[in-house]
Amino acid sequence: MTDSEFMDRAELVLKAVEASCDRINDETSADIDNQRTGGMITLAFANRSQIVINQQKPLHEIWLAARCGGFHYYFDGKQWMDTKGQGEFFASLSRYASEQACQALTFAP
């Protein structure tokens, strides 16, 4: 994958995260504050915990840092998968955000 292809695909992920936050805030009481700075999004929850998602252009990865740890995702040609076999990005983000918000949340591409 070229740098340009990575940036296009990674941008789609960040836009999907932002759109999911808007939908979640409209449909639930989660009240996720999302702040975007360049290639990084910070999700802040009511209990003051955070999830940080950022692009790692040199590695062609997306990194996610949650209360439970840090995770790296690569594009396998179809979806963003954890480099250590821990699953798909949006499924993982949904799980970690649900834990931090103390309610079931779904993030989708």
mmCIF file of C-alpha atoms in Angstrom:
data_model
loop_
_atom_site.group_PDB
_atom_site.id
_atom_site.type_symbol
_atom_site.label_atom_id
_atom_site.label_comp_id
_atom_site.label_asym_id
_atom_site.label_seq_id
_atom_site.Cartn_x
_atom_site.Cartn_y
_atom_site.Cartn_z
ATOM 1 C CA MET A 1 0.000 0.000 0.000
ATOM 2 C CA THR A 2 1.330 3.455 -0.847
ATOM 3 C CA ASP A 3 1.354 6.313 1.652
ATOM 4 C CA SER A 4 -1.443 7.970 -0.305
ATOM 5 C CA GLU A 5 -3.598 4.824 -0.221
ATOM 6 C CA PHE A 6 -2.968 4.473 3.499
ATOM 7 C CA MET A 7 -3.959 8.078 4.165
ATOM 8 C CA ASP A 8 -7.177 7.676 2.148
ATOM 9 C CA ARG A 9 -8.141 4.469 3.981
ATOM 10 C CA ALA A 10 -7.145 5.806 7.405
ATOM 11 C CA GLU A 11 -9.129 9.002 6.795
ATOM 12 C CA LEU A 12 -12.227 6.892 6.114
ATOM 13 C CA VAL A 13 -11.742 5.214 9.503
ATOM 14 C CA LEU A 14 -11.485 8.524 11.346
ATOM 15 C CA LYS A 15 -14.560 9.898 9.572
ATOM 16 C CA ALA A 16 -16.484 6.727 10.457
ATOM 17 C CA VAL A 17 -15.469 7.101 14.121
ATOM 18 C CA GLU A 18 -16.696 10.710 14.112
ATOM 19 C CA ALA A 19 -19.983 9.731 12.445
ATOM 20 C CA SER A 20 -20.449 6.874 14.922
ATOM 21 C CA CYS A 21 -19.924 9.276 17.835
ATOM 22 C CA ASP A 22 -22.580 11.626 16.422
ATOM 23 C CA ARG A 23 -25.011 8.715 16.026
ATOM 24 C CA ILE A 24 -24.248 7.333 19.484
ATOM 25 C CA ASN A 25 -24.764 10.760 21.074
ATOM 26 C CA ASP A 26 -28.119 11.099 19.293
ATOM 27 C CA GLU A 27 -29.321 7.590 20.190
ATOM 28 C CA THR A 28 -27.916 7.020 23.706
ATOM 29 C CA SER A 29 -27.021 8.833 26.896
ATOM 30 C CA ALA A 30 -23.294 8.091 26.420
ATOM 31 C CA ASP A 31 -22.362 11.740 25.642
ATOM 32 C CA ILE A 32 -18.993 11.055 23.991
ATOM 33 C CA ASP A 33 -16.973 14.208 23.351
ATOM 34 C CA ASN A 34 -14.812 13.671 20.281
ATOM 35 C CA GLN A 35 -11.971 16.030 19.440
ATOM 36 C CA ARG A 36 -10.041 15.736 16.201
ATOM 37 C CA THR A 37 -6.572 17.145 15.627
ATOM 38 C CA GLY A 38 -5.108 16.180 12.252
ATOM 39 C CA GLY A 39 -4.773 12.401 12.137
ATOM 40 C CA MET A 40 -5.825 11.880 15.766
ATOM 41 C CA ILE A 41 -9.207 11.631 17.497
ATOM 42 C CA THR A 42 -9.679 11.714 21.255
ATOM 43 C CA LEU A 43 -12.926 10.282 22.619
ATOM 44 C CA ALA A 44 -13.723 11.535 26.120
ATOM 45 C CA PHE A 45 -16.362 9.802 28.220
ATOM 46 C CA ALA A 46 -18.490 11.133 31.094
ATOM 47 C CA ASN A 47 -16.288 9.319 33.650
ATOM 48 C CA ARG A 48 -13.264 11.272 32.284
ATOM 49 C CA SER A 49 -11.708 8.210 30.670
ATOM 50 C CA GLN A 50 -10.460 8.538 27.093
ATOM 51 C CA ILE A 51 -9.773 6.563 23.960
ATOM 52 C CA VAL A 52 -7.210 7.948 21.526
ATOM 53 C CA ILE A 53 -7.089 6.854 17.879
ATOM 54 C CA ASN A 54 -4.316 8.025 15.589
ATOM 55 C CA GLN A 55 -2.772 7.345 12.218
ATOM 56 C CA GLN A 56 0.783 6.022 12.070
ATOM 57 C CA LYS A 57 1.713 6.863 8.477
ATOM 58 C CA PRO A 58 5.292 5.497 8.535
ATOM 59 C CA LEU A 59 3.981 2.074 9.632
ATOM 60 C CA HIS A 60 0.686 2.210 7.686
ATOM 61 C CA GLU A 61 -1.152 1.443 10.935
ATOM 62 C CA ILE A 62 -3.919 2.911 13.030
ATOM 63 C CA TRP A 63 -3.227 2.916 16.752
ATOM 64 C CA LEU A 64 -5.880 2.813 19.450
ATOM 65 C CA ALA A 65 -5.186 3.526 23.117
ATOM 66 C CA ALA A 66 -7.923 2.661 25.616
ATOM 67 C CA ARG A 67 -8.053 2.167 29.362
ATOM 68 C CA CYS A 68 -7.292 -1.548 28.854
ATOM 69 C CA GLY A 69 -4.188 -0.985 26.700
ATOM 70 C CA GLY A 70 -2.760 0.011 23.345
ATOM 71 C CA PHE A 71 -3.464 -1.713 20.044
ATOM 72 C CA HIS A 72 -2.127 -1.480 16.485
ATOM 73 C CA TYR A 73 -4.216 -2.185 13.364
ATOM 74 C CA TYR A 74 -3.166 -2.832 9.761
ATOM 75 C CA PHE A 75 -5.322 -2.986 6.639
ATOM 76 C CA ASP A 76 -5.544 -6.599 5.409
ATOM 77 C CA GLY A 77 -7.151 -5.691 2.078
ATOM 78 C CA LYS A 78 -10.689 -5.795 3.495
ATOM 79 C CA GLN A 79 -10.634 -4.400 7.037
ATOM 80 C CA TRP A 80 -8.370 -3.071 9.777
ATOM 81 C CA MET A 81 -7.075 -5.963 11.881
ATOM 82 C CA ASP A 82 -5.082 -6.017 15.125
ATOM 83 C CA THR A 83 -1.421 -6.842 14.529
ATOM 84 C CA LYS A 84 -1.512 -9.371 17.382
ATOM 85 C CA GLY A 85 -4.682 -11.160 16.285
ATOM 86 C CA GLN A 86 -7.034 -9.456 18.744
ATOM 87 C CA GLY A 87 -9.725 -8.696 16.159
ATOM 88 C CA GLU A 88 -11.105 -6.057 13.831
ATOM 89 C CA PHE A 89 -10.795 -2.322 14.615
ATOM 90 C CA PHE A 90 -14.481 -1.331 14.822
ATOM 91 C CA ALA A 91 -15.443 -4.416 16.845
ATOM 92 C CA SER A 92 -12.588 -3.692 19.254
ATOM 93 C CA LEU A 93 -13.437 0.011 19.495
ATOM 94 C CA SER A 94 -17.070 -0.896 20.219
ATOM 95 C CA ARG A 95 -15.969 -3.237 23.030
ATOM 96 C CA TYR A 96 -13.518 -0.784 24.622
ATOM 97 C CA ALA A 97 -15.875 2.197 24.328
ATOM 98 C CA SER A 98 -18.725 0.121 25.827
ATOM 99 C CA GLU A 99 -16.509 -0.761 28.792
ATOM 100 C CA GLN A 100 -15.522 2.862 29.360
ATOM 101 C CA ALA A 101 -19.060 4.254 28.869
ATOM 102 C CA CYS A 102 -20.632 1.478 30.980
ATOM 103 C CA GLN A 103 -23.222 0.812 28.275
ATOM 104 C CA ALA A 104 -23.367 -1.048 24.967
ATOM 105 C CA LEU A 105 -22.061 1.101 22.094
ATOM 106 C CA THR A 106 -21.546 0.195 18.444
ATOM 107 C CA PHE A 107 -18.988 1.826 16.156
ATOM 108 C CA ALA A 108 -19.215 0.942 12.458
ATOM 109 C CA PRO A 109 -17.340 1.705 9.253
#
